[in-house]
PDB file of C-alpha atoms in Angstrom:
ATOM      1  CA  ALA A 172     -19.326  -7.282  11.178  1.00 52.00           C
ATOM      2  CA  VAL A 173     -18.990  -3.800   9.734  1.00 58.00           C
ATOM      3  CA  VAL A 174     -15.763  -1.804   9.701  1.00 61.00           C
ATOM      4  CA  SER A 175     -15.895   1.973   9.419  1.00 57.00           C
ATOM      5  CA  THR A 176     -12.886   3.488   7.683  1.00 54.00           C
ATOM      6  CA  GLN A 177     -12.191   7.177   7.460  1.00 46.00           C
ATOM      7  CA  SER A 178      -9.753   9.892   6.654  1.00 39.00           C
ATOM      8  CA  THR A 179      -9.478  13.030   4.583  1.00 35.00           C
ATOM      9  CA  GLY A 180      -9.648  11.205   1.325  1.00 42.00           C
ATOM     10  CA  GLY A 181      -8.801   8.228   3.519  1.00 74.00           C
ATOM     11  CA  ALA A 182     -11.081   5.583   2.078  1.00 85.00           C
ATOM     12  CA  ASN A 183      -9.414   6.248  -1.271  1.00 85.00           C
ATOM     13  CA  SER A 184      -5.887   6.215   0.189  1.00 87.00           C
ATOM     14  CA  GLY A 185      -3.664   3.175  -0.225  1.00 89.00           C
ATOM     15  CA  VAL A 186      -4.562   1.978   3.276  1.00 91.00           C
ATOM     16  CA  GLY A 187      -8.271   2.669   2.777  1.00 92.00           C
ATOM     17  CA  ARG A 188      -8.380   0.747  -0.501  1.00 93.00           C
ATOM     18  CA  ALA A 189      -6.481  -2.170   1.047  1.00 94.00           C
ATOM     19  CA  VAL A 190      -8.880  -2.258   4.013  1.00 93.00           C
ATOM     20  CA  ILE A 191     -11.881  -2.311   1.658  1.00 94.00           C
ATOM     21  CA  GLN A 192     -10.474  -5.166  -0.423  1.00 95.00           C
ATOM     22  CA  LEU A 193      -9.120  -7.245   2.450  1.00 94.00           C
ATOM     23  CA  SER A 194     -12.390  -6.819   4.355  1.00 93.00           C
ATOM     24  CA  ARG A 195     -14.449  -7.922   1.357  1.00 93.00           C
ATOM     25  CA  ALA A 196     -12.214 -10.971   0.880  1.00 94.00           C
ATOM     26  CA  GLN A 197     -12.912 -12.001   4.485  1.00 91.00           C
ATOM     27  CA  GLY A 198     -16.643 -11.254   4.512  1.00 91.00           C
ATOM     28  CA  ILE A 199     -16.390  -8.031   6.530  1.00 91.00           C
ATOM     29  CA  ARG A 200     -18.547  -5.113   5.417  1.00 91.00           C
ATOM     30  CA  THR A 201     -17.178  -1.542   5.263  1.00 92.00           C
ATOM     31  CA  VAL A 202     -18.665   1.934   5.477  1.00 92.00           C
ATOM     32  CA  ASN A 203     -16.228   4.554   4.209  1.00 92.00           C
ATOM     33  CA  ILE A 204     -15.811   8.319   4.348  1.00 91.00           C
ATOM     34  CA  ILE A 205     -14.106  10.446   1.703  1.00 90.00           C
ATOM     35  CA  ARG A 206     -13.434  14.162   1.510  1.00 87.00           C
ATOM     36  CA  ASP A 207     -15.947  16.279  -0.427  1.00 90.00           C
ATOM     37  CA  ARG A 208     -14.502  16.972  -3.888  1.00 89.00           C
ATOM     38  CA  GLU A 209     -15.545  17.630  -7.480  1.00 90.00           C
ATOM     39  CA  ASN A 210     -15.364  13.984  -8.514  1.00 90.00           C
ATOM     40  CA  SER A 211     -16.980  12.529  -5.361  1.00 93.00           C
ATOM     41  CA  ASP A 212     -19.546  10.443  -7.257  1.00 96.00           C
ATOM     42  CA  GLU A 213     -16.884   8.956  -9.524  1.00 95.00           C
ATOM     43  CA  LEU A 214     -14.651   8.159  -6.557  1.00 93.00           C
ATOM     44  CA  LYS A 215     -17.537   6.613  -4.606  1.00 95.00           C
ATOM     45  CA  GLN A 216     -18.280   4.293  -7.520  1.00 96.00           C
ATOM     46  CA  GLU A 217     -14.613   3.347  -7.803  1.00 95.00           C
ATOM     47  CA  LEU A 218     -14.553   2.319  -4.123  1.00 95.00           C
ATOM     48  CA  LEU A 219     -17.852   0.447  -4.438  1.00 96.00           C
ATOM     49  CA  ASP A 220     -16.373  -1.399  -7.424  1.00 96.00           C
ATOM     50  CA  ILE A 221     -13.450  -2.685  -5.346  1.00 95.00           C
ATOM     51  CA  GLY A 222     -15.741  -3.909  -2.576  1.00 94.00           C
ATOM     52  CA  ALA A 223     -16.924  -1.050  -0.336  1.00 94.00           C
ATOM     53  CA  ASP A 224     -20.463  -1.561   0.989  1.00 93.00           C
ATOM     54  CA  ALA A 225     -21.139   2.151   1.457  1.00 93.00           C
ATOM     55  CA  VAL A 226     -19.217   5.362   0.776  1.00 94.00           C
ATOM     56  CA  PHE A 227     -20.169   8.800   2.096  1.00 93.00           C
ATOM     57  CA  THR A 228     -18.572  12.207   1.783  1.00 93.00           C
ATOM     58  CA  SER A 229     -17.656  13.955   5.031  1.00 89.00           C
ATOM     59  CA  SER A 230     -20.633  16.319   4.587  1.00 93.00           C
ATOM     60  CA  GLN A 231     -23.141  13.430   4.426  1.00 94.00           C
ATOM     61  CA  ARG A 232     -23.300  13.074   8.203  1.00 91.00           C
ATOM     62  CA  THR A 233     -27.044  12.399   8.435  1.00 93.00           C
ATOM     63  CA  GLU A 234     -26.994   9.750   5.693  1.00 94.00           C
ATOM     64  CA  MET A 235     -24.024   8.015   7.283  1.00 91.00           C
ATOM     65  CA  GLU A 236     -25.598   8.022  10.744  1.00 90.00           C
ATOM     66  CA  GLU A 237     -28.763   6.472   9.281  1.00 92.00           C
ATOM     67  CA  PHE A 238     -26.711   3.769   7.555  1.00 91.00           C
ATOM     68  CA  CYS A 239     -24.814   3.058  10.766  1.00 90.00           C
ATOM     69  CA  LYS A 240     -28.046   2.588  12.733  1.00 89.00           C
ATOM     70  CA  GLU A 241     -28.862  -0.386  10.526  1.00 88.00           C
ATOM     71  CA  ASN A 242     -25.259  -1.547   9.998  1.00 88.00           C
ATOM     72  CA  THR A 243     -23.468  -0.730  13.242  1.00 88.00           C
ATOM     73  CA  PRO A 244     -19.663  -0.823  12.940  1.00 91.00           C
ATOM     74  CA  ARG A 245     -17.600  -2.314  15.741  1.00 90.00           C
ATOM     75  CA  LEU A 246     -14.264  -0.992  14.492  1.00 92.00           C
ATOM     76  CA  ALA A 247     -13.273   2.391  13.064  1.00 91.00           C
ATOM     77  CA  LEU A 248      -9.930   3.221  11.458  1.00 92.00           C
ATOM     78  CA  ASN A 249      -8.979   6.863  11.857  1.00 91.00           C
ATOM     79  CA  MET A 250      -6.381   8.489   9.621  1.00 89.00           C
ATOM     80  CA  VAL A 251      -7.378  12.129  10.042  1.00 85.00           C
ATOM     81  CA  GLY A 252      -7.796  12.939  13.719  1.00 84.00           C
ATOM     82  CA  GLY A 253      -9.204  16.322  14.695  1.00 85.00           C
ATOM     83  CA  ARG A 254     -12.959  16.922  14.811  1.00 82.00           C
ATOM     84  CA  GLU A 255     -13.546  14.395  12.011  1.00 82.00           C
ATOM     85  CA  THR A 256     -13.038  11.715  14.678  1.00 87.00           C
ATOM     86  CA  ILE A 257     -16.441  12.589  16.176  1.00 88.00           C
ATOM     87  CA  GLN A 258     -18.118  11.415  12.971  1.00 87.00           C
ATOM     88  CA  LEU A 259     -16.485   8.006  13.362  1.00 89.00           C
ATOM     89  CA  LEU A 260     -17.326   7.722  17.049  1.00 90.00           C
ATOM     90  CA  LYS A 261     -20.994   8.529  16.401  1.00 89.00           C
ATOM     91  CA  CYS A 262     -21.122   5.707  13.876  1.00 89.00           C
ATOM     92  CA  LEU A 263     -19.743   3.079  16.255  1.00 91.00           C
ATOM     93  CA  GLY A 264     -21.862   0.795  18.398  1.00 90.00           C
ATOM     94  CA  GLU A 265     -21.371   0.013  22.074  1.00 92.00           C
ATOM     95  CA  LYS A 266     -18.156  -1.702  23.160  1.00 92.00           C
ATOM     96  CA  SER A 267     -16.493  -0.811  19.864  1.00 92.00           C
ATOM     97  CA  HIS A 268     -12.917   0.151  19.024  1.00 92.00           C
ATOM     98  CA  LEU A 269     -11.356   3.187  17.329  1.00 91.00           C
ATOM     99  CA  VAL A 270      -7.842   2.710  15.963  1.00 93.00           C
ATOM    100  CA  THR A 271      -5.949   5.880  15.041  1.00 91.00           C
ATOM    101  CA  TYR A 272      -3.040   5.434  12.644  1.00 91.00           C
ATOM    102  CA  GLY A 273      -2.618   8.944  11.251  1.00 87.00           C
ATOM    103  CA  ALA A 274      -3.220  12.626  11.918  1.00 86.00           C
ATOM    104  CA  MET A 275      -3.632  14.241   8.518  1.00 83.00           C
ATOM    105  CA  SER A 276      -5.653  17.125   9.959  1.00 84.00           C
ATOM    106  CA  ASN A 277      -2.701  18.182  12.153  1.00 86.00           C
ATOM    107  CA  SER A 278      -5.289  18.915  14.838  1.00 88.00           C
ATOM    108  CA  PRO A 279      -5.773  17.292  18.238  1.00 87.00           C
ATOM    109  CA  MET A 280      -8.246  14.425  18.172  1.00 86.00           C
ATOM    110  CA  SER A 281     -11.657  15.293  19.607  1.00 80.00           C
ATOM    111  CA  VAL A 282     -13.257  12.577  21.716  1.00 88.00           C
ATOM    112  CA  PRO A 283     -16.447  13.706  23.494  1.00 89.00           C
ATOM    113  CA  PHE A 284     -16.815  12.255  26.995  1.00 88.00           C
ATOM    114  CA  GLY A 285     -20.317  10.872  26.367  1.00 89.00           C
ATOM    115  CA  LEU A 286     -19.414   9.009  23.202  1.00 86.00           C
ATOM    116  CA  GLN A 287     -16.426   7.317  24.790  1.00 84.00           C
ATOM    117  CA  VAL A 288     -17.833   6.549  28.231  1.00 89.00           C
ATOM    118  CA  PHE A 289     -21.505   5.785  27.628  1.00 93.00           C
ATOM    119  CA  LYS A 290     -20.792   3.761  24.492  1.00 92.00           C
ATOM    120  CA  ASP A 291     -17.762   2.126  26.172  1.00 93.00           C
ATOM    121  CA  ILE A 292     -15.562   2.751  23.132  1.00 93.00           C
ATOM    122  CA  THR A 293     -11.907   1.763  23.456  1.00 94.00           C
ATOM    123  CA  LEU A 294      -9.274   3.946  21.772  1.00 94.00           C
ATOM    124  CA  HIS A 295      -6.131   2.418  20.275  1.00 95.00           C
ATOM    125  CA  SER A 296      -3.149   3.706  18.331  1.00 94.00           C
ATOM    126  CA  TYR A 297      -1.191   1.966  15.598  1.00 95.00           C
ATOM    127  CA  TRP A 298       2.230   2.909  14.281  1.00 95.00           C
ATOM    128  CA  MET A 299       3.666   0.655  11.575  1.00 94.00           C
ATOM    129  CA  THR A 300       7.268   1.494  12.510  1.00 95.00           C
ATOM    130  CA  ARG A 301       6.705   0.280  16.073  1.00 96.00           C
ATOM    131  CA  TRP A 302       4.985  -2.907  14.847  1.00 95.00           C
ATOM    132  CA  THR A 303       7.817  -3.601  12.399  1.00 95.00           C
ATOM    133  CA  LYS A 304      10.518  -3.111  15.048  1.00 96.00           C
ATOM    134  CA  LYS A 305       8.707  -5.467  17.394  1.00 96.00           C
ATOM    135  CA  HIS A 306       7.977  -8.188  14.821  1.00 96.00           C
ATOM    136  CA  ALA A 307      10.882  -7.884  12.350  1.00 95.00           C
ATOM    137  CA  ARG A 308      11.953 -11.278  10.958  1.00 95.00           C
ATOM    138  CA  SER A 309       9.376 -13.054  13.119  1.00 97.00           C
ATOM    139  CA  ALA A 310       6.947 -15.835  12.232  1.00 97.00           C
ATOM    140  CA  LEU A 311       4.118 -13.297  12.599  1.00 96.00           C
ATOM    141  CA  GLU A 312       5.677 -10.962  10.025  1.00 96.00           C
ATOM    142  CA  ASP A 313       6.253 -13.892   7.637  1.00 96.00           C
ATOM    143  CA  GLU A 314       2.642 -14.973   8.064  1.00 97.00           C
ATOM    144  CA  MET A 315       1.364 -11.436   7.408  1.00 96.00           C
ATOM    145  CA  PHE A 316       3.389 -10.992   4.197  1.00 96.00           C
ATOM    146  CA  GLY A 317       2.423 -14.498   3.107  1.00 97.00           C
ATOM    147  CA  LYS A 318      -1.276 -13.728   3.479  1.00 97.00           C
ATOM    148  CA  ILE A 319      -0.927 -10.399   1.672  1.00 96.00           C
ATOM    149  CA  ALA A 320       0.885 -12.164  -1.189  1.00 96.00           C
ATOM    150  CA  GLU A 321      -1.944 -14.718  -1.410  1.00 97.00           C
ATOM    151  CA  PHE A 322      -4.529 -11.935  -1.663  1.00 97.00           C
ATOM    152  CA  TYR A 323      -2.512 -10.295  -4.466  1.00 95.00           C
ATOM    153  CA  GLN A 324      -2.068 -13.593  -6.303  1.00 97.00           C
ATOM    154  CA  SER A 325      -5.794 -14.355  -6.097  1.00 97.00           C
ATOM    155  CA  GLY A 326      -6.673 -10.872  -7.387  1.00 96.00           C
ATOM    156  CA  GLU A 327      -8.624 -10.059  -4.216  1.00 97.00           C
ATOM    157  CA  LEU A 328      -6.131  -7.283  -3.461  1.00 97.00           C
ATOM    158  CA  THR A 329      -4.985  -4.878  -6.155  1.00 95.00           C
ATOM    159  CA  PRO A 330      -2.590  -1.935  -5.891  1.00 91.00           C
ATOM    160  CA  THR A 331      -3.731   1.650  -5.552  1.00 90.00           C
ATOM    161  CA  PRO A 332      -4.001   3.324  -8.988  1.00 89.00           C
ATOM    162  CA  HIS A 333      -0.546   4.677  -9.822  1.00 91.00           C
ATOM    163  CA  ASN A 334       1.923   5.594 -12.544  1.00 91.00           C
ATOM    164  CA  GLU A 335       5.249   3.787 -12.806  1.00 91.00           C
ATOM    165  CA  ASN A 336       8.164   6.041 -13.689  1.00 89.00           C
ATOM    166  CA  SER A 337      11.833   5.955 -14.488  1.00 88.00           C
ATOM    167  CA  PHE A 338      13.895   8.119 -12.130  1.00 86.00           C
ATOM    168  CA  HIS A 339      14.670  10.192 -15.217  1.00 87.00           C
ATOM    169  CA  ASP A 340      11.014  11.293 -15.287  1.00 89.00           C
ATOM    170  CA  PHE A 341      10.961  12.716 -11.763  1.00 87.00           C
ATOM    171  CA  PRO A 342       9.969  16.294 -12.797  1.00 91.00           C
ATOM    172  CA  GLU A 343       6.822  15.049 -14.550  1.00 91.00           C
ATOM    173  CA  ALA A 344       6.080  12.576 -11.736  1.00 90.00           C
ATOM    174  CA  LEU A 345       6.303  15.330  -9.120  1.00 91.00           C
ATOM    175  CA  ASP A 346       4.031  17.577 -11.200  1.00 92.00           C
ATOM    176  CA  ASN A 347       1.394  14.824 -11.208  1.00 90.00           C
ATOM    177  CA  ALA A 348       1.886  13.601  -7.646  1.00 89.00           C
ATOM    178  CA  PHE A 349      -1.360  15.132  -6.379  1.00 86.00           C
ATOM    179  CA  LYS A 350      -3.398  13.640  -9.252  1.00 86.00           C
ATOM    180  CA  ILE A 351      -2.313  10.000  -8.961  1.00 88.00           C
ATOM    181  CA  LYS A 352       0.267   8.101  -6.932  1.00 87.00           C
ATOM    182  CA  GLN A 353       3.725   7.965  -8.522  1.00 88.00           C
ATOM    183  CA  LEU A 354       6.159   5.074  -8.179  1.00 86.00           C
ATOM    184  CA  PHE A 355       9.790   5.174  -9.232  1.00 84.00           C
ATOM    185  CA  VAL A 356      10.719   1.724 -10.517  1.00 84.00           C
ATOM    186  CA  VAL A 357      14.360   0.643 -10.548  1.00 81.00           C
ATOM    187  CA  ASP A 358      13.891  -1.842 -13.423  1.00 77.00           C
ATOM    188  CA  LYS A 359      12.197   0.840 -15.506  1.00 75.00           C
ATOM    189  CA  THR A 360      15.067   3.217 -14.747  1.00 77.00           C
ATOM    190  CA  LEU A 361      17.741   0.658 -15.628  1.00 80.00           C
ATOM    191  CA  ALA A 362      15.985  -0.135 -18.929  1.00 82.00           C
ATOM    192  CA  ASP A 363      15.623   3.555 -19.790  1.00 81.00           C
ATOM    193  CA  PRO A 364      17.655   4.371 -22.942  1.00 83.00           C
ATOM    194  CA  ARG A 365      18.653   7.678 -21.293  1.00 83.00           C
ATOM    195  CA  ASN A 366      21.030   5.647 -19.082  1.00 76.00           C
ATOM    196  CA  VAL A 367      23.308   5.061 -22.063  1.00 66.00           C
ATOM    197  CA  THR A 368      26.208   7.468 -22.088  1.00 60.00           C
ATOM    198  CA  GLU A 369      28.329   8.107 -25.129  1.00 54.00           C
TER     199      GLU A 369
END
């Protein structure tokens, strides 16, 4: 099985990285799309290092279509929406599924009639808030978190690259928010000597 994951910078998002690692751990191959950027080659290698089977920039349409002919995905995860969705649909094989879980492009999703009907592609949506409301405190939720914890403990799943900050460092963290993810850690804040008042 091959999973196609996509978004504007989506394969390198937290969700994209988790999909790559969780897929690898379960023997599922992934083809991934990232936004064209200055450090594309470096980012591609980073994603390959965590388990991606192939990574293309959004401008490498021909190369991706060639790859997909030999490694046809049956599932695509769509974080962007808009016209970028067409690229995912073209990559999918017959009787495949497209799951949309985001709309970063802020544009309506384009789904050409021929790609959906003649390939018999089924469209789905996923909203974590809805899933959580439906399954809160259920055996299914416990099982999901248990499995995720096992993947973390085994090292098969690692967090997205990030900086950990005290709340006191919020100006610097905000300045760097577009360079690397920023986490505010309560323990780090409580241990910060700046908490001591005279």
